mmCIF file of C-alpha atoms in Angstrom:
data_model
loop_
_atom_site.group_PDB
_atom_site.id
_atom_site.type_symbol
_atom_site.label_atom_id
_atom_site.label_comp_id
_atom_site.label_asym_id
_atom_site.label_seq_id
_atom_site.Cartn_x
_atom_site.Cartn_y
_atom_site.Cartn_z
ATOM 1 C CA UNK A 20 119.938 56.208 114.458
ATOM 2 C CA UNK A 21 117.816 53.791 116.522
ATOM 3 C CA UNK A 22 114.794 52.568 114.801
ATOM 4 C CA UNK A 23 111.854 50.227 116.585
ATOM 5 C CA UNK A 24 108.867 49.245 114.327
ATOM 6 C CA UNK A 25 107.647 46.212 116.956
ATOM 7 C CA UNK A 26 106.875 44.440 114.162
ATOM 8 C CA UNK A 27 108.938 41.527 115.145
ATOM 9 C CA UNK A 28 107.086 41.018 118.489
ATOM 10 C CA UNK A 29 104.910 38.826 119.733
ATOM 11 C CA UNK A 30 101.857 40.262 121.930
ATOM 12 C CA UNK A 31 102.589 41.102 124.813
ATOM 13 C CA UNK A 32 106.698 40.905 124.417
ATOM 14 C CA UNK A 33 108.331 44.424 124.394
ATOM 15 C CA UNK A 34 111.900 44.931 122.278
ATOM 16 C CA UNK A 35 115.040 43.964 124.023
ATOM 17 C CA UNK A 36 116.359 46.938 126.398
ATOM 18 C CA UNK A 37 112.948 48.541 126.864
ATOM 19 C CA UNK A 38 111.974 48.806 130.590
ATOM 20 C CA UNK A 39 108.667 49.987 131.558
ATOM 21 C CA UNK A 40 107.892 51.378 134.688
ATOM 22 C CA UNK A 41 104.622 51.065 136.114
ATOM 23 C CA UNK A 42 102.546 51.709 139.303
ATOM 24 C CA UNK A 43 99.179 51.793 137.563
ATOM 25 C CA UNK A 44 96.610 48.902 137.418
ATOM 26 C CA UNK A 45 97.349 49.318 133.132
ATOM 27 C CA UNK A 46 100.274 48.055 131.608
ATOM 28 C CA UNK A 47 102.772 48.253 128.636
ATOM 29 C CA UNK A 48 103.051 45.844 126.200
ATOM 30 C CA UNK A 49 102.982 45.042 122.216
ATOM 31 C CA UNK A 50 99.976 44.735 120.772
ATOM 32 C CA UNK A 51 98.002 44.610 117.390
ATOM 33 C CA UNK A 52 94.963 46.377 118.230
ATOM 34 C CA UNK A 53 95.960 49.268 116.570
ATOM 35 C CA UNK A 54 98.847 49.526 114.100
ATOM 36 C CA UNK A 55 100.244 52.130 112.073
ATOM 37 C CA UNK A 56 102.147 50.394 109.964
ATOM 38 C CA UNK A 57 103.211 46.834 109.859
ATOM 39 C CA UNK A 58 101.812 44.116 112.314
ATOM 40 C CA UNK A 59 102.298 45.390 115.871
ATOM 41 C CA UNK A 60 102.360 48.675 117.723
ATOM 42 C CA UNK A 61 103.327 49.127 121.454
ATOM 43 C CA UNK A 62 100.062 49.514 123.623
ATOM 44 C CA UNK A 63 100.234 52.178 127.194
ATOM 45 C CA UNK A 64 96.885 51.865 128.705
ATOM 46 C CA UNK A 65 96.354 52.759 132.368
ATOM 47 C CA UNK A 66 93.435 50.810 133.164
ATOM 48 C CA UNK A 67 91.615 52.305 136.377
ATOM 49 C CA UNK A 68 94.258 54.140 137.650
ATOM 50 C CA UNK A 69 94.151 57.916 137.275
ATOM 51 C CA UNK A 70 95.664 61.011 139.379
ATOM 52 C CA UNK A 71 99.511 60.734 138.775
ATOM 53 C CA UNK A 72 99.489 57.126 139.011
ATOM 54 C CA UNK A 73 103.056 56.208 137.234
ATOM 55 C CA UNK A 74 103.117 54.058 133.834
ATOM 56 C CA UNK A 75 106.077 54.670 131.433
ATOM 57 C CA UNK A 76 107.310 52.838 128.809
ATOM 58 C CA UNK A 77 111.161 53.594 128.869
ATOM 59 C CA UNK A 78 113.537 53.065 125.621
ATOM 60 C CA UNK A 79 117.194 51.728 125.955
ATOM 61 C CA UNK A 80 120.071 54.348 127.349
ATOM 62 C CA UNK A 81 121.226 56.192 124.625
ATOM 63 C CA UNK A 82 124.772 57.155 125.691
ATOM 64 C CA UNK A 83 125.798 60.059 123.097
ATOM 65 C CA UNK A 84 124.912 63.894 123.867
ATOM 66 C CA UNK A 85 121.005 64.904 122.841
ATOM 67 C CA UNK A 86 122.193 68.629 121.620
ATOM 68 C CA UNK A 87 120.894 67.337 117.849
ATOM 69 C CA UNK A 88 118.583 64.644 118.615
ATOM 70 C CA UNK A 89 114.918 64.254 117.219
ATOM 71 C CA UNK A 90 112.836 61.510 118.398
ATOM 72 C CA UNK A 91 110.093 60.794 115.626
ATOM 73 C CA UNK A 92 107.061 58.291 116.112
ATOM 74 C CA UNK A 93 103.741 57.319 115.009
ATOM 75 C CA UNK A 94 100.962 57.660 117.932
ATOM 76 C CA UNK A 95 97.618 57.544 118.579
ATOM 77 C CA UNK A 96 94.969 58.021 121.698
ATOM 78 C CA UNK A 97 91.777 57.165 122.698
ATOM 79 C CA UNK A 98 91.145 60.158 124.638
ATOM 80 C CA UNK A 99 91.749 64.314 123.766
ATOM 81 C CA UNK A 100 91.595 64.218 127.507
ATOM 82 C CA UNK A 101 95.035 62.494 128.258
ATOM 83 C CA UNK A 102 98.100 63.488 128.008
ATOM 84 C CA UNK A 103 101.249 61.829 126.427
ATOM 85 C CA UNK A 104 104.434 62.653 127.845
ATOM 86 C CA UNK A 105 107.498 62.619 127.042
ATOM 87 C CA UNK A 106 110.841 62.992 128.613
ATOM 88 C CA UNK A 107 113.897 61.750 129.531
ATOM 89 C CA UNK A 108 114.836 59.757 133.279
ATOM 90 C CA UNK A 109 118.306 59.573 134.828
ATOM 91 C CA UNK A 110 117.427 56.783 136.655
ATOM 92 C CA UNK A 111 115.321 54.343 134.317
ATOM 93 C CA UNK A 112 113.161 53.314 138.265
ATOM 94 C CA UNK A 113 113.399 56.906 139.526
ATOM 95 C CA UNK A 114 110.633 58.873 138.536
ATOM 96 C CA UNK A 115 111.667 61.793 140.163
ATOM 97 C CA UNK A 116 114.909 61.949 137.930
ATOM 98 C CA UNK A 117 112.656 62.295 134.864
ATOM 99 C CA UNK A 118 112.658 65.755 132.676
ATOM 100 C CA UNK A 119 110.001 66.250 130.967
ATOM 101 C CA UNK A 120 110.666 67.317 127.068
ATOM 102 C CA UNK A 121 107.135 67.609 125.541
ATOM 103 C CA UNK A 122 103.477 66.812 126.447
ATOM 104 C CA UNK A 123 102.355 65.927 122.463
ATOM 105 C CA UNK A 124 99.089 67.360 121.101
ATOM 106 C CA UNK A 125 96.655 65.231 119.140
ATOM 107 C CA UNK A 126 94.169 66.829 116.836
ATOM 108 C CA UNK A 127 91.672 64.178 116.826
ATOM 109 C CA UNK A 128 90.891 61.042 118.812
ATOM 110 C CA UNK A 129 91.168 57.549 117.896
ATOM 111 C CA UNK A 130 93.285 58.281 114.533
ATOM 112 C CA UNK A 131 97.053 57.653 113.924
ATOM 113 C CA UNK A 132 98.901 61.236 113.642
ATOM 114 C CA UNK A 133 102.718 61.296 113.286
ATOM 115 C CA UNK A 134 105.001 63.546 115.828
ATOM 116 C CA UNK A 135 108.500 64.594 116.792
ATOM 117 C CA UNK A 136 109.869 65.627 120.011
ATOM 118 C CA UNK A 137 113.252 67.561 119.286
ATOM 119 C CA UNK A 138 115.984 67.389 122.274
ATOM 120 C CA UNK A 139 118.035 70.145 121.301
ATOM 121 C CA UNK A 140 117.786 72.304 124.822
ATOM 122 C CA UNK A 141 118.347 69.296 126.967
ATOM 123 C CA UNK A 142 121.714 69.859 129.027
ATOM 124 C CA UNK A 143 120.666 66.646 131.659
ATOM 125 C CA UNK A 144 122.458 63.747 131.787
ATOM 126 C CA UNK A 145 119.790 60.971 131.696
ATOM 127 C CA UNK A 146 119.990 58.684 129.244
ATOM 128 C CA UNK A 147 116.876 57.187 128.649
ATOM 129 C CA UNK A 148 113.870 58.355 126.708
ATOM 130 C CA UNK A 149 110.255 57.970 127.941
ATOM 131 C CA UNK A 150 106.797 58.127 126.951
ATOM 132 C CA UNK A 151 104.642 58.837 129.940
ATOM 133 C CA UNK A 152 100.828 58.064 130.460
ATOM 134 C CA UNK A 153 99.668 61.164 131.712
ATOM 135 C CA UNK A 154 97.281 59.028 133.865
ATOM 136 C CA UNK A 155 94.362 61.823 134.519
ATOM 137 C CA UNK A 156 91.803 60.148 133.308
ATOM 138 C CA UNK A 157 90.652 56.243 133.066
ATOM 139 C CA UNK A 158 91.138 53.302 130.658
ATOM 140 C CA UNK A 159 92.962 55.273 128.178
ATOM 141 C CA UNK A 160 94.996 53.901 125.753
ATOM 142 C CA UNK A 161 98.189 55.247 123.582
ATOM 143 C CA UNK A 162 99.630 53.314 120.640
ATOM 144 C CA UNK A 163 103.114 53.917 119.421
ATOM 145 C CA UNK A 164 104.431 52.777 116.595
ATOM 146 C CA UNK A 165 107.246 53.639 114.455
ATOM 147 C CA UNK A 166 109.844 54.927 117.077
ATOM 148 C CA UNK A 167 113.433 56.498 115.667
ATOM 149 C CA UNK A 168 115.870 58.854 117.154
ATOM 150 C CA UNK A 169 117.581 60.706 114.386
ATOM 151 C CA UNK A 170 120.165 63.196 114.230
ATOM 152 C CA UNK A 171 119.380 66.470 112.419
ATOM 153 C CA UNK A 172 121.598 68.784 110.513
ATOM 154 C CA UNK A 173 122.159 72.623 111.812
ATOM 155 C CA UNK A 174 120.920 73.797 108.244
ATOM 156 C CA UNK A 175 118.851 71.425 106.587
ATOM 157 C CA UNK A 176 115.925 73.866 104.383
ATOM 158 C CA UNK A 177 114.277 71.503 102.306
ATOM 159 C CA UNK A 178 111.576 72.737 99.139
ATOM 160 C CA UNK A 179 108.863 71.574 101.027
ATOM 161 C CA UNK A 180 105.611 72.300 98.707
ATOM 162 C CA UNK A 181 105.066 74.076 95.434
ATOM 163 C CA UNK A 182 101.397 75.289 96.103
ATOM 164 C CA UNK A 183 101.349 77.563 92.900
ATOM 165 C CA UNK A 184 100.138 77.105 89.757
ATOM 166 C CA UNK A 185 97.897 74.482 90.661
ATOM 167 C CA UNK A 186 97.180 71.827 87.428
ATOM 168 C CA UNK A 187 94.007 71.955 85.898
ATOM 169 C CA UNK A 188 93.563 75.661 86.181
ATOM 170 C CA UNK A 189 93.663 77.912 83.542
ATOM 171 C CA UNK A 190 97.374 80.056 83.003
ATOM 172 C CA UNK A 191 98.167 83.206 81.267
ATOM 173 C CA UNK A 192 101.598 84.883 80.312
ATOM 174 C CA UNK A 193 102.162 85.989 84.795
ATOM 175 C CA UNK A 194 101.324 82.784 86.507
ATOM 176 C CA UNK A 195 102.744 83.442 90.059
ATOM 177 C CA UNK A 196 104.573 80.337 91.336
ATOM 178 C CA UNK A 197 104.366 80.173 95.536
ATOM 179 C CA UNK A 198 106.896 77.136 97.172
ATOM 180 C CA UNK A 199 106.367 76.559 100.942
ATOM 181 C CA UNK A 200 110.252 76.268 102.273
ATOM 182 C CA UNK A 201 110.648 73.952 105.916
ATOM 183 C CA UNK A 202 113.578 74.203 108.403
ATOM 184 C CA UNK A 203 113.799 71.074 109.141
ATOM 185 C CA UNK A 204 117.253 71.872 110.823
ATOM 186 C CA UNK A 205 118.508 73.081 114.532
ATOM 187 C CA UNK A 206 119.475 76.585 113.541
ATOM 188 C CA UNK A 207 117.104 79.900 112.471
ATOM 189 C CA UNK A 208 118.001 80.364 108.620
ATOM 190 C CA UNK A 209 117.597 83.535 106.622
ATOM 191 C CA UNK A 210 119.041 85.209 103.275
ATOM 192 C CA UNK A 211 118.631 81.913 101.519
ATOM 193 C CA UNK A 212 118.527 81.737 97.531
ATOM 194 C CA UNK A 213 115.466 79.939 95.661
ATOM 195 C CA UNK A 214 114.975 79.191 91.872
ATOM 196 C CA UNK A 215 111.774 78.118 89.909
ATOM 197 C CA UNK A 216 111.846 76.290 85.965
ATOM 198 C CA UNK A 217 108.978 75.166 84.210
ATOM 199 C CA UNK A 218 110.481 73.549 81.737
ATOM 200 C CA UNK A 219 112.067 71.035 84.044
ATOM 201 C CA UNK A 220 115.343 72.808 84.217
ATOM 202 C CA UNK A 221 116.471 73.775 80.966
ATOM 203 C CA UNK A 222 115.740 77.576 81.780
ATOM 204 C CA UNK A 223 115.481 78.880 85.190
ATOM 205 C CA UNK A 224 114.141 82.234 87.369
ATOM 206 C CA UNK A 225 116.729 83.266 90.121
ATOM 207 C CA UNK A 226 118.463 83.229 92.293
ATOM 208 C CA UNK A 227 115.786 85.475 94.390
ATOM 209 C CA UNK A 228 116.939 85.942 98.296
ATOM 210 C CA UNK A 229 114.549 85.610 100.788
ATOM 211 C CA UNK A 230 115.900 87.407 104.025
ATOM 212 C CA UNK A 231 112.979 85.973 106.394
ATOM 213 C CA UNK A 232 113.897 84.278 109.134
ATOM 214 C CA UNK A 233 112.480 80.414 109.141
ATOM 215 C CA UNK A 234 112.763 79.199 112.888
ATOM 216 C CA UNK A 235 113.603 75.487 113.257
ATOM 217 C CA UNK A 236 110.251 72.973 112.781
ATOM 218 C CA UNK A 237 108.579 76.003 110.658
ATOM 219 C CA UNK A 238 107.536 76.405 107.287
ATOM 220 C CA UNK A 239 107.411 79.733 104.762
ATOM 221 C CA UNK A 240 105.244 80.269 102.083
ATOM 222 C CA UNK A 241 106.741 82.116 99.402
ATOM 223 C CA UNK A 242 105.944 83.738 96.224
ATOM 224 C CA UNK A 243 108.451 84.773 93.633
ATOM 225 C CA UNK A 244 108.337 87.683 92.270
ATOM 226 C CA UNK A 245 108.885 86.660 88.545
ATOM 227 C CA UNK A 246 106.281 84.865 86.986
ATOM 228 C CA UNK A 247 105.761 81.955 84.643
ATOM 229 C CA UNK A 248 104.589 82.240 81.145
ATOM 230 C CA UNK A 249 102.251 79.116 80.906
ATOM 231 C CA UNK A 250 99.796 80.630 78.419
ATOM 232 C CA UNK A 251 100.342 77.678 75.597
ATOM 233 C CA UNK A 252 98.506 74.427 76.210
ATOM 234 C CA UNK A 253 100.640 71.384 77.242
ATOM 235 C CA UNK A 254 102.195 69.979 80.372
ATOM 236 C CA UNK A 255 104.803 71.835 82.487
ATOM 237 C CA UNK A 256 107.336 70.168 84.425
ATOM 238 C CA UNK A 257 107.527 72.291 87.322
ATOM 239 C CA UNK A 258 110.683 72.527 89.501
ATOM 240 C CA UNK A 259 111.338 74.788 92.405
ATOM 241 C CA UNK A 260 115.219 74.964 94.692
ATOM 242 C CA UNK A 261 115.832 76.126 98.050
ATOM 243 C CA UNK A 262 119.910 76.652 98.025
ATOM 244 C CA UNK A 263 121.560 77.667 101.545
ATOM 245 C CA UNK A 264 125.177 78.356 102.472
ATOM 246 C CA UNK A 265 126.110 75.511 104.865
ATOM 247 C CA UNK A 266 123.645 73.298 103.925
ATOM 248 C CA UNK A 267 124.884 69.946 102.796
ATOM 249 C CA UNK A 268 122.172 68.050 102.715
ATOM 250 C CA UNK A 269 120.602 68.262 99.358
ATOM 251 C CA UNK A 270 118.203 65.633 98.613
ATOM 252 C CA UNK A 271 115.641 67.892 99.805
ATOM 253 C CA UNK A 272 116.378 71.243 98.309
ATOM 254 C CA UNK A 273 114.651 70.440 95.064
ATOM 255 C CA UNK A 274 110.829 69.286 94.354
ATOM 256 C CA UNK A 275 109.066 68.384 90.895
ATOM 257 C CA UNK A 276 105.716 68.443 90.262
#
């Protein structure tokens, strides 16, 4: 995977093999204005420009195919107004070889939210990854931080959440026991197996199949249908498993709480 905190930057270097394209009266550069984590974050800001002015900040080729490639960052913008962009160029001072991929939503202004951008219906052949300044509107600024490009599993379910019982509350004899379940792989997945203890594994409930389809990025909530006799005062050590044929990454199938 390729990893770039900027951390080890001084303002206003940018990392070795970064380009930046730029027609704007902004610029791209690193920065410490805003940081997610760390001492330095990579600054887009677009100055006065506006109405498809051009101002990308451009990461270094990446060579291999993009059929299982995820692109996760830290980000955060000024303006609800703007858009962020991103894509990927042919031709790193062509603008018209660049695909766009995503435009990323923010749910709030001036507050650091993390995102992915998944690349798994690109067939291009560019090489080079871009975040793009949508440039509408006026001395806007994004921050990026925390840039990777990971490779993600075909199956990869992970036990995401156990959202039921909740501590503190009272518990009878039936206490339902809801798990949210993510697909954080490529493929749909469906008629999966998942298991619940509370006594941290020494007896379990399951396997119980849940035939819903979870579509890649998305999570389930579900609730089993046996229940957990936590009637008797004391502390419960509460596990819940997702287990799925062809799924070999297992550090994330299980969750204690």
């Amino acid at each position: 995977p390729y990893v770039q905190s900027f951390d080890s930057l001084t303002e206003p270097e940018m990392p070795k093999g970064w380009q930046v394209l730029n027609t704007s009266s902004g610029y791209v550069d690193s920065d410490d204005n805003e940081v997610f984590s760390g001492s330095m974050a990579m600054d887009i800001y677009n100055g006065g420009s506006s109405d498809g002015e051009v101002l990308m900040a451009i990461m270094p080729p990446f060579s291999g195919s993009f059929a299982n490639k995820r692109l996760k960052f830290a980000a955060y913008s000024e303006s609800l107004a703007e858009n962020l962009i991103v894509g990927i160029l042919e031709n790193p001072t062509d603008t018209s070889t660049f695909t766009v991929i995503d435009t990323v939503s923010f749910n709030a202004e001036d507050t650091w939210e993390q995102k992915q951008v998944d690349f798994f219906d690109y067939t291009g052949s560019g090489e080079y990854i871009a975040f793009k300044h949508g440039c509408s509107d006026t001395y806007t600024d994004f921050y990026i931080d925390d840039v990777s490009l990971i490779s993600v599993a075909n199956n990869n379910l992970s036990a995401h959440k156990l959202t039921a019982p909740v501590s503190g509350d009272l518990h009878g004899t039936t206490q339902q026991v809801t798990m949210e379940i993510k697909n954080s792989g490529i493929q749909p997945q469906s008629n999966f197996d998942v298991y619940f203890s509370a006594d941290n594994g020494a007896t379990w409930n399951g396997p119980e199949i849940i035939s819903q389809t979870i579509q890649p990025g998305s999570i389930l909530s579900y609730t089993f249908t046996a229940t957990a006799d936590l009637s008797a005062a004391g502390v419960y050590d509460m596990v819940v498993v997702v287990s799925n044929t062809g799924d070999t990454l297992n550090m994330n199938d299980t969750l204690h709480k």
